[in-house]
Amino acid sequence: MLFSKVVTFTLENHEWTKPVTLLSYENTIFGMLSDDEEEDELITIENSIVPPTIYLWDKTHELKVIRKPLYPFDSKIML
Protein backbone atom coordinates (compact mmCIF):
# COMPACT_ATOMS: atom_id res chain seq x y z
CA MET A 1 0.00 0.00 0.00
CA LEU A 2 1.35 3.44 -0.95
CA PHE A 3 0.67 6.47 1.20
CA SER A 4 2.24 9.84 2.03
CA LYS A 5 3.12 11.06 5.48
CA VAL A 6 5.02 13.96 7.00
CA VAL A 7 7.41 12.47 9.54
CA THR A 8 9.32 14.29 12.29
CA PHE A 9 12.84 13.06 12.99
CA THR A 10 15.69 13.91 15.31
CA LEU A 11 19.21 14.03 13.94
CA GLU A 12 22.14 15.10 16.10
CA ASN A 13 19.72 16.74 18.57
CA HIS A 14 17.98 18.75 15.85
CA GLU A 15 14.31 18.17 15.14
CA TRP A 16 13.06 18.41 11.57
CA THR A 17 10.03 17.38 9.60
CA LYS A 18 10.08 15.93 6.09
CA PRO A 19 7.42 14.68 3.67
CA VAL A 20 7.83 10.99 2.95
CA THR A 21 6.14 8.76 0.39
CA LEU A 22 5.89 5.33 1.97
CA LEU A 23 5.21 1.78 0.85
CA SER A 24 3.97 -0.65 3.49
CA TYR A 25 4.92 -4.32 3.23
CA GLU A 26 4.34 -6.74 6.10
CA ASN A 27 6.15 -5.39 9.17
CA THR A 28 8.37 -2.92 7.35
CA ILE A 29 7.65 0.41 5.72
CA PHE A 30 9.87 1.61 2.88
CA GLY A 31 9.85 5.15 1.57
CA MET A 32 11.48 7.97 -0.32
CA LEU A 33 12.53 11.03 1.66
CA SER A 34 12.51 14.18 -0.50
CA ASP A 35 14.21 17.47 0.28
CA ASP A 36 15.14 20.46 -1.89
CA GLU A 37 18.69 20.47 -0.54
CA GLU A 38 19.24 16.71 -0.68
CA GLU A 39 18.71 14.00 -3.25
CA ASP A 40 15.92 11.53 -2.71
CA GLU A 41 16.91 8.90 -0.22
CA LEU A 42 15.40 5.59 0.79
CA ILE A 43 14.21 5.10 4.34
CA THR A 44 13.27 1.86 5.99
CA ILE A 45 11.06 1.89 9.08
CA GLU A 46 11.07 -1.26 11.19
CA ASN A 47 7.65 -1.43 12.84
CA SER A 48 8.61 -4.30 15.09
CA ILE A 49 10.76 -1.99 17.21
CA VAL A 50 9.08 0.35 19.70
CA PRO A 51 9.87 3.11 19.21
CA PRO A 52 10.73 2.08 15.67
CA THR A 53 14.12 2.73 14.21
CA ILE A 54 14.26 4.52 10.89
CA TYR A 55 17.22 3.62 8.71
CA LEU A 56 18.15 6.18 6.06
CA TRP A 57 20.07 4.92 3.03
CA ASP A 58 21.78 7.01 0.36
CA LYS A 59 21.59 6.18 -3.34
CA THR A 60 24.63 3.90 -3.08
CA HIS A 61 22.62 1.81 -0.59
CA GLU A 62 25.04 2.49 2.25
CA LEU A 63 23.68 3.31 5.68
CA LYS A 64 23.89 7.08 6.07
CA VAL A 65 22.33 7.75 9.46
CA ILE A 66 19.87 6.22 11.91
CA ARG A 67 16.95 8.40 12.99
CA LYS A 68 14.11 7.87 15.42
CA PRO A 69 10.73 9.59 15.20
CA LEU A 70 9.66 11.87 18.04
CA TYR A 71 6.19 10.36 18.37
CA PRO A 72 4.85 6.83 18.79
CA PHE A 73 4.75 5.30 15.34
CA ASP A 74 1.74 3.14 14.53
CA SER A 75 1.50 1.85 10.98
CA LYS A 76 -2.17 1.00 11.48
CA ILE A 77 -2.92 4.67 12.07
CA MET A 78 -0.82 5.72 9.08
CA LEU A 79 -2.38 3.18 6.75
PDB file of N, CA and C in Angstrom:
ATOM      1  N   MET A   1       0.841  -1.178   0.000  1.00  0.00           N
ATOM      2  CA  MET A   1       0.000   0.000   0.000  1.00  0.00           C
ATOM      3  C   MET A   1       0.889   1.246   0.000  1.00  0.00           C
ATOM      4  N   LEU A   2       0.613   2.179  -0.887  1.00  0.00           N
ATOM      5  CA  LEU A   2       1.348   3.442  -0.948  1.00  0.00           C
ATOM      6  C   LEU A   2       0.585   4.524  -0.208  1.00  0.00           C
ATOM      7  N   PHE A   3       1.294   5.344   0.532  1.00  0.00           N
ATOM      8  CA  PHE A   3       0.667   6.470   1.196  1.00  0.00           C
ATOM      9  C   PHE A   3       1.731   7.516   1.486  1.00  0.00           C
ATOM     10  N   SER A   4       1.315   8.753   1.722  1.00  0.00           N
ATOM     11  CA  SER A   4       2.241   9.840   2.030  1.00  0.00           C
ATOM     12  C   SER A   4       2.075  10.242   3.481  1.00  0.00           C
ATOM     13  N   LYS A   5       3.158  10.666   4.084  1.00  0.00           N
ATOM     14  CA  LYS A   5       3.124  11.056   5.482  1.00  0.00           C
ATOM     15  C   LYS A   5       4.236  12.056   5.730  1.00  0.00           C
ATOM     16  N   VAL A   6       3.968  13.058   6.550  1.00  0.00           N
ATOM     17  CA  VAL A   6       5.016  13.958   7.005  1.00  0.00           C
ATOM     18  C   VAL A   6       5.538  13.402   8.321  1.00  0.00           C
ATOM     19  N   VAL A   7       6.820  13.128   8.381  1.00  0.00           N
ATOM     20  CA  VAL A   7       7.410  12.475   9.539  1.00  0.00           C
ATOM     21  C   VAL A   7       8.396  13.420  10.200  1.00  0.00           C
ATOM     22  N   THR A   8       8.377  13.468  11.533  1.00  0.00           N
ATOM     23  CA  THR A   8       9.319  14.285  12.286  1.00  0.00           C
ATOM     24  C   THR A   8      10.443  13.402  12.808  1.00  0.00           C
ATOM     25  N   PHE A   9      11.680  13.820  12.579  1.00  0.00           N
ATOM     26  CA  PHE A   9      12.844  13.057  12.989  1.00  0.00           C
ATOM     27  C   PHE A   9      13.724  13.898  13.900  1.00  0.00           C
ATOM     28  N   THR A  10      14.593  13.220  14.656  1.00  0.00           N
ATOM     29  CA  THR A  10      15.694  13.908  15.314  1.00  0.00           C
ATOM     30  C   THR A  10      16.987  13.436  14.663  1.00  0.00           C
ATOM     31  N   LEU A  11      17.897  14.352  14.488  1.00  0.00           N
ATOM     32  CA  LEU A  11      19.208  14.035  13.937  1.00  0.00           C
ATOM     33  C   LEU A  11      20.215  14.944  14.618  1.00  0.00           C
ATOM     34  N   GLU A  12      21.129  14.345  15.372  1.00  0.00           N
ATOM     35  CA  GLU A  12      22.137  15.102  16.104  1.00  0.00           C
ATOM     36  C   GLU A  12      21.490  16.211  16.930  1.00  0.00           C
ATOM     37  N   ASN A  13      20.443  15.839  17.666  1.00  0.00           N
ATOM     38  CA  ASN A  13      19.721  16.737  18.574  1.00  0.00           C
ATOM     39  C   ASN A  13      18.967  17.854  17.874  1.00  0.00           C
ATOM     40  N   HIS A  14      18.777  17.768  16.575  1.00  0.00           N
ATOM     41  CA  HIS A  14      17.984  18.755  15.849  1.00  0.00           C
ATOM     42  C   HIS A  14      16.719  18.086  15.333  1.00  0.00           C
ATOM     43  N   GLU A  15      15.592  18.713  15.592  1.00  0.00           N
ATOM     44  CA  GLU A  15      14.314  18.174  15.136  1.00  0.00           C
ATOM     45  C   GLU A  15      13.989  18.752  13.771  1.00  0.00           C
ATOM     46  N   TRP A  16      13.499  17.923  12.867  1.00  0.00           N
ATOM     47  CA  TRP A  16      13.064  18.411  11.573  1.00  0.00           C
ATOM     48  C   TRP A  16      11.974  17.514  11.034  1.00  0.00           C
ATOM     49  N   THR A  17      11.178  18.080  10.145  1.00  0.00           N
ATOM     50  CA  THR A  17      10.029  17.375   9.601  1.00  0.00           C
ATOM     51  C   THR A  17      10.162  17.306   8.089  1.00  0.00           C
ATOM     52  N   LYS A  18       9.931  16.126   7.535  1.00  0.00           N
ATOM     53  CA  LYS A  18      10.075  15.934   6.094  1.00  0.00           C
ATOM     54  C   LYS A  18       8.871  15.177   5.547  1.00  0.00           C
ATOM     55  N   PRO A  19       8.446  15.501   4.319  1.00  0.00           N
ATOM     56  CA  PRO A  19       7.423  14.681   3.673  1.00  0.00           C
ATOM     57  C   PRO A  19       8.039  13.384   3.156  1.00  0.00           C
ATOM     58  N   VAL A  20       7.328  12.298   3.354  1.00  0.00           N
ATOM     59  CA  VAL A  20       7.831  10.995   2.947  1.00  0.00           C
ATOM     60  C   VAL A  20       6.729  10.255   2.202  1.00  0.00           C
ATOM     61  N   THR A  21       7.067   9.659   1.071  1.00  0.00           N
ATOM     62  CA  THR A  21       6.142   8.757   0.393  1.00  0.00           C
ATOM     63  C   THR A  21       6.528   7.346   0.791  1.00  0.00           C
ATOM     64  N   LEU A  22       5.574   6.608   1.357  1.00  0.00           N
ATOM     65  CA  LEU A  22       5.891   5.328   1.971  1.00  0.00           C
ATOM     66  C   LEU A  22       5.171   4.170   1.299  1.00  0.00           C
ATOM     67  N   LEU A  23       5.801   3.027   1.324  1.00  0.00           N
ATOM     68  CA  LEU A  23       5.213   1.782   0.849  1.00  0.00           C
ATOM     69  C   LEU A  23       5.230   0.797   2.005  1.00  0.00           C
ATOM     70  N   SER A  24       4.074   0.289   2.380  1.00  0.00           N
ATOM     71  CA  SER A  24       3.968  -0.653   3.491  1.00  0.00           C
ATOM     72  C   SER A  24       4.016  -2.080   2.962  1.00  0.00           C
ATOM     73  N   TYR A  25       4.864  -2.899   3.578  1.00  0.00           N
ATOM     74  CA  TYR A  25       4.920  -4.318   3.227  1.00  0.00           C
ATOM     75  C   TYR A  25       5.199  -5.115   4.495  1.00  0.00           C
ATOM     76  N   GLU A  26       4.240  -5.933   4.893  1.00  0.00           N
ATOM     77  CA  GLU A  26       4.337  -6.738   6.097  1.00  0.00           C
ATOM     78  C   GLU A  26       4.695  -5.849   7.284  1.00  0.00           C
ATOM     79  N   ASN A  27       5.819  -6.127   7.957  1.00  0.00           N
ATOM     80  CA  ASN A  27       6.148  -5.388   9.172  1.00  0.00           C
ATOM     81  C   ASN A  27       7.141  -4.257   8.930  1.00  0.00           C
ATOM     82  N   THR A  28       7.391  -3.951   7.675  1.00  0.00           N
ATOM     83  CA  THR A  28       8.367  -2.920   7.348  1.00  0.00           C
ATOM     84  C   THR A  28       7.736  -1.905   6.419  1.00  0.00           C
ATOM     85  N   ILE A  29       8.108  -0.651   6.600  1.00  0.00           N
ATOM     86  CA  ILE A  29       7.649   0.412   5.715  1.00  0.00           C
ATOM     87  C   ILE A  29       8.866   0.980   5.000  1.00  0.00           C
ATOM     88  N   PHE A  30       8.793   1.034   3.684  1.00  0.00           N
ATOM     89  CA  PHE A  30       9.868   1.608   2.882  1.00  0.00           C
ATOM     90  C   PHE A  30       9.391   2.937   2.324  1.00  0.00           C
ATOM     91  N   GLY A  31      10.305   3.879   2.107  1.00  0.00           N
ATOM     92  CA  GLY A  31       9.851   5.152   1.574  1.00  0.00           C
ATOM     93  C   GLY A  31      10.962   5.982   0.973  1.00  0.00           C
ATOM     94  N   MET A  32      10.550   7.018   0.258  1.00  0.00           N
ATOM     95  CA  MET A  32      11.481   7.974  -0.317  1.00  0.00           C
ATOM     96  C   MET A  32      11.359   9.285   0.435  1.00  0.00           C
ATOM     97  N   LEU A  33      12.473   9.760   0.948  1.00  0.00           N
ATOM     98  CA  LEU A  33      12.526  11.031   1.662  1.00  0.00           C
ATOM     99  C   LEU A  33      12.992  12.087   0.682  1.00  0.00           C
ATOM    100  N   SER A  34      12.183  13.143   0.477  1.00  0.00           N
ATOM    101  CA  SER A  34      12.514  14.179  -0.503  1.00  0.00           C
ATOM    102  C   SER A  34      12.805  15.494   0.194  1.00  0.00           C
ATOM    103  N   ASP A  35      13.821  16.185  -0.281  1.00  0.00           N
ATOM    104  CA  ASP A  35      14.215  17.468   0.283  1.00  0.00           C
ATOM    105  C   ASP A  35      14.839  18.291  -0.839  1.00  0.00           C
ATOM    106  N   ASP A  36      14.581  19.599  -0.836  1.00  0.00           N
ATOM    107  CA  ASP A  36      15.137  20.461  -1.885  1.00  0.00           C
ATOM    108  C   ASP A  36      16.655  20.489  -1.857  1.00  0.00           C
ATOM    109  N   GLU A  37      17.247  20.356  -0.666  1.00  0.00           N
ATOM    110  CA  GLU A  37      18.692  20.472  -0.537  1.00  0.00           C
ATOM    111  C   GLU A  37      19.401  19.128  -0.647  1.00  0.00           C
ATOM    112  N   GLU A  38      18.642  18.031  -0.629  1.00  0.00           N
ATOM    113  CA  GLU A  38      19.240  16.712  -0.680  1.00  0.00           C
ATOM    114  C   GLU A  38      18.599  15.909  -1.802  1.00  0.00           C
ATOM    115  N   GLU A  39      19.307  14.904  -2.268  1.00  0.00           N
ATOM    116  CA  GLU A  39      18.715  14.003  -3.249  1.00  0.00           C
ATOM    117  C   GLU A  39      17.734  13.080  -2.534  1.00  0.00           C
ATOM    118  N   ASP A  40      16.840  12.497  -3.304  1.00  0.00           N
ATOM    119  CA  ASP A  40      15.917  11.531  -2.713  1.00  0.00           C
ATOM    120  C   ASP A  40      16.704  10.393  -2.074  1.00  0.00           C
ATOM    121  N   GLU A  41      16.242   9.967  -0.930  1.00  0.00           N
ATOM    122  CA  GLU A  41      16.915   8.899  -0.217  1.00  0.00           C
ATOM    123  C   GLU A  41      15.884   7.896   0.266  1.00  0.00           C
ATOM    124  N   LEU A  42      16.297   6.657   0.362  1.00  0.00           N
ATOM    125  CA  LEU A  42      15.402   5.592   0.786  1.00  0.00           C
ATOM    126  C   LEU A  42      15.440   5.460   2.301  1.00  0.00           C
ATOM    127  N   ILE A  43      14.260   5.379   2.909  1.00  0.00           N
ATOM    128  CA  ILE A  43      14.210   5.104   4.337  1.00  0.00           C
ATOM    129  C   ILE A  43      13.519   3.776   4.557  1.00  0.00           C
ATOM    130  N   THR A  44      13.919   3.096   5.591  1.00  0.00           N
ATOM    131  CA  THR A  44      13.274   1.856   5.995  1.00  0.00           C
ATOM    132  C   THR A  44      12.855   2.002   7.442  1.00  0.00           C
ATOM    133  N   ILE A  45      11.586   1.767   7.722  1.00  0.00           N
ATOM    134  CA  ILE A  45      11.064   1.888   9.075  1.00  0.00           C
ATOM    135  C   ILE A  45      10.706   0.490   9.559  1.00  0.00           C
ATOM    136  N   GLU A  46      11.356   0.057  10.625  1.00  0.00           N
ATOM    137  CA  GLU A  46      11.070  -1.258  11.189  1.00  0.00           C
ATOM    138  C   GLU A  46       9.980  -1.106  12.241  1.00  0.00           C
ATOM    139  N   ASN A  47       8.778  -1.573  11.925  1.00  0.00           N
ATOM    140  CA  ASN A  47       7.651  -1.429  12.839  1.00  0.00           C
ATOM    141  C   ASN A  47       7.732  -2.334  14.052  1.00  0.00           C
ATOM    142  N   SER A  48       8.551  -3.357  13.991  1.00  0.00           N
ATOM    143  CA  SER A  48       8.607  -4.300  15.092  1.00  0.00           C
ATOM    144  C   SER A  48       9.356  -3.734  16.292  1.00  0.00           C
ATOM    145  N   ILE A  49      10.002  -2.606  16.125  1.00  0.00           N
ATOM    146  CA  ILE A  49      10.758  -1.985  17.212  1.00  0.00           C
ATOM    147  C   ILE A  49       9.933  -0.838  17.770  1.00  0.00           C
ATOM    148  N   VAL A  50       9.844  -0.735  19.086  1.00  0.00           N
ATOM    149  CA  VAL A  50       9.081   0.350  19.703  1.00  0.00           C
ATOM    150  C   VAL A  50      10.008   1.110  20.633  1.00  0.00           C
ATOM    151  N   PRO A  51      10.298   2.411  20.422  1.00  0.00           N
ATOM    152  CA  PRO A  51       9.872   3.111  19.215  1.00  0.00           C
ATOM    153  C   PRO A  51      10.635   2.564  18.012  1.00  0.00           C
ATOM    154  N   PRO A  52      10.063   2.676  16.836  1.00  0.00           N
ATOM    155  CA  PRO A  52      10.725   2.081  15.674  1.00  0.00           C
ATOM    156  C   PRO A  52      12.004   2.822  15.318  1.00  0.00           C
ATOM    157  N   THR A  53      12.904   2.113  14.704  1.00  0.00           N
ATOM    158  CA  THR A  53      14.122   2.728  14.206  1.00  0.00           C
ATOM    159  C   THR A  53      13.938   3.000  12.726  1.00  0.00           C
ATOM    160  N   ILE A  54      14.344   4.166  12.297  1.00  0.00           N
ATOM    161  CA  ILE A  54      14.257   4.523  10.887  1.00  0.00           C
ATOM    162  C   ILE A  54      15.672   4.545  10.327  1.00  0.00           C
ATOM    163  N   TYR A  55      15.919   3.694   9.346  1.00  0.00           N
ATOM    164  CA  TYR A  55      17.222   3.623   8.713  1.00  0.00           C
ATOM    165  C   TYR A  55      17.178   4.424   7.423  1.00  0.00           C
ATOM    166  N   LEU A  56      18.097   5.335   7.259  1.00  0.00           N
ATOM    167  CA  LEU A  56      18.146   6.180   6.065  1.00  0.00           C
ATOM    168  C   LEU A  56      19.328   5.741   5.209  1.00  0.00           C
ATOM    169  N   TRP A  57      19.043   5.408   3.945  1.00  0.00           N
ATOM    170  CA  TRP A  57      20.070   4.920   3.030  1.00  0.00           C
ATOM    171  C   TRP A  57      20.272   5.928   1.908  1.00  0.00           C
ATOM    172  N   ASP A  58      21.540   6.132   1.499  1.00  0.00           N
ATOM    173  CA  ASP A  58      21.779   7.006   0.361  1.00  0.00           C
ATOM    174  C   ASP A  58      21.626   6.197  -0.924  1.00  0.00           C
ATOM    175  N   LYS A  59      21.837   6.845  -2.059  1.00  0.00           N
ATOM    176  CA  LYS A  59      21.591   6.176  -3.341  1.00  0.00           C
ATOM    177  C   LYS A  59      22.581   5.057  -3.628  1.00  0.00           C
ATOM    178  N   THR A  60      23.691   5.001  -2.913  1.00  0.00           N
ATOM    179  CA  THR A  60      24.629   3.895  -3.084  1.00  0.00           C
ATOM    180  C   THR A  60      24.263   2.738  -2.163  1.00  0.00           C
ATOM    181  N   HIS A  61      23.136   2.856  -1.475  1.00  0.00           N
ATOM    182  CA  HIS A  61      22.616   1.815  -0.590  1.00  0.00           C
ATOM    183  C   HIS A  61      23.515   1.577   0.614  1.00  0.00           C
ATOM    184  N   GLU A  62      24.256   2.597   1.028  1.00  0.00           N
ATOM    185  CA  GLU A  62      25.044   2.494   2.247  1.00  0.00           C
ATOM    186  C   GLU A  62      24.296   3.225   3.351  1.00  0.00           C
ATOM    187  N   LEU A  63      24.376   2.688   4.560  1.00  0.00           N
ATOM    188  CA  LEU A  63      23.679   3.307   5.681  1.00  0.00           C
ATOM    189  C   LEU A  63      24.265   4.681   5.950  1.00  0.00           C
ATOM    190  N   LYS A  64      23.422   5.715   5.895  1.00  0.00           N
ATOM    191  CA  LYS A  64      23.893   7.077   6.066  1.00  0.00           C
ATOM    192  C   LYS A  64      23.739   7.537   7.512  1.00  0.00           C
ATOM    193  N   VAL A  65      22.582   7.297   8.097  1.00  0.00           N
ATOM    194  CA  VAL A  65      22.331   7.750   9.463  1.00  0.00           C
ATOM    195  C   VAL A  65      21.112   7.003   9.990  1.00  0.00           C
ATOM    196  N   ILE A  66      21.037   6.851  11.284  1.00  0.00           N
ATOM    197  CA  ILE A  66      19.872   6.225  11.907  1.00  0.00           C
ATOM    198  C   ILE A  66      19.092   7.310  12.630  1.00  0.00           C
ATOM    199  N   ARG A  67      17.801   7.377  12.389  1.00  0.00           N
ATOM    200  CA  ARG A  67      16.953   8.402  12.986  1.00  0.00           C
ATOM    201  C   ARG A  67      15.781   7.738  13.676  1.00  0.00           C
ATOM    202  N   LYS A  68      15.295   8.371  14.723  1.00  0.00           N
ATOM    203  CA  LYS A  68      14.114   7.866  15.417  1.00  0.00           C
ATOM    204  C   LYS A  68      13.048   8.952  15.415  1.00  0.00           C
ATOM    205  N   PRO A  69      11.794   8.590  15.166  1.00  0.00           N
ATOM    206  CA  PRO A  69      10.725   9.590  15.198  1.00  0.00           C
ATOM    207  C   PRO A  69      10.478  10.072  16.619  1.00  0.00           C
ATOM    208  N   LEU A  70       9.913  11.265  16.734  1.00  0.00           N
ATOM    209  CA  LEU A  70       9.665  11.867  18.039  1.00  0.00           C
ATOM    210  C   LEU A  70       8.326  11.459  18.629  1.00  0.00           C
ATOM    211  N   TYR A  71       7.525  10.736  17.895  1.00  0.00           N
ATOM    212  CA  TYR A  71       6.192  10.364  18.368  1.00  0.00           C
ATOM    213  C   TYR A  71       6.017   8.856  18.218  1.00  0.00           C
ATOM    214  N   PRO A  72       5.102   8.274  18.962  1.00  0.00           N
ATOM    215  CA  PRO A  72       4.854   6.834  18.789  1.00  0.00           C
ATOM    216  C   PRO A  72       4.397   6.557  17.365  1.00  0.00           C
ATOM    217  N   PHE A  73       5.012   5.607  16.746  1.00  0.00           N
ATOM    218  CA  PHE A  73       4.746   5.297  15.340  1.00  0.00           C
ATOM    219  C   PHE A  73       3.838   4.086  15.274  1.00  0.00           C
ATOM    220  N   ASP A  74       2.689   4.242  14.652  1.00  0.00           N
ATOM    221  CA  ASP A  74       1.744   3.140  14.526  1.00  0.00           C
ATOM    222  C   ASP A  74       1.332   3.029  13.071  1.00  0.00           C
ATOM    223  N   SER A  75       1.786   1.980  12.405  1.00  0.00           N
ATOM    224  CA  SER A  75       1.496   1.846  10.982  1.00  0.00           C
ATOM    225  C   SER A  75       0.003   1.699  10.724  1.00  0.00           C
ATOM    226  N   LYS A  76      -0.736   1.155  11.680  1.00  0.00           N
ATOM    227  CA  LYS A  76      -2.171   0.997  11.484  1.00  0.00           C
ATOM    228  C   LYS A  76      -2.848   2.360  11.375  1.00  0.00           C
ATOM    229  N   ILE A  77      -2.375   3.316  12.151  1.00  0.00           N
ATOM    230  CA  ILE A  77      -2.922   4.674  12.071  1.00  0.00           C
ATOM    231  C   ILE A  77      -2.544   5.301  10.736  1.00  0.00           C
ATOM    232  N   MET A  78      -1.294   5.096  10.310  1.00  0.00           N
ATOM    233  CA  MET A  78      -0.819   5.716   9.083  1.00  0.00           C
ATOM    234  C   MET A  78      -1.476   5.111   7.855  1.00  0.00           C
ATOM    235  N   LEU A  79      -1.769   3.824   7.894  1.00  0.00           N
ATOM    236  CA  LEU A  79      -2.385   3.182   6.748  1.00  0.00           C
ATOM    237  C   LEU A  79      -3.834   3.578   6.652  1.00  0.00           C
TER     238      LEU A  79
END
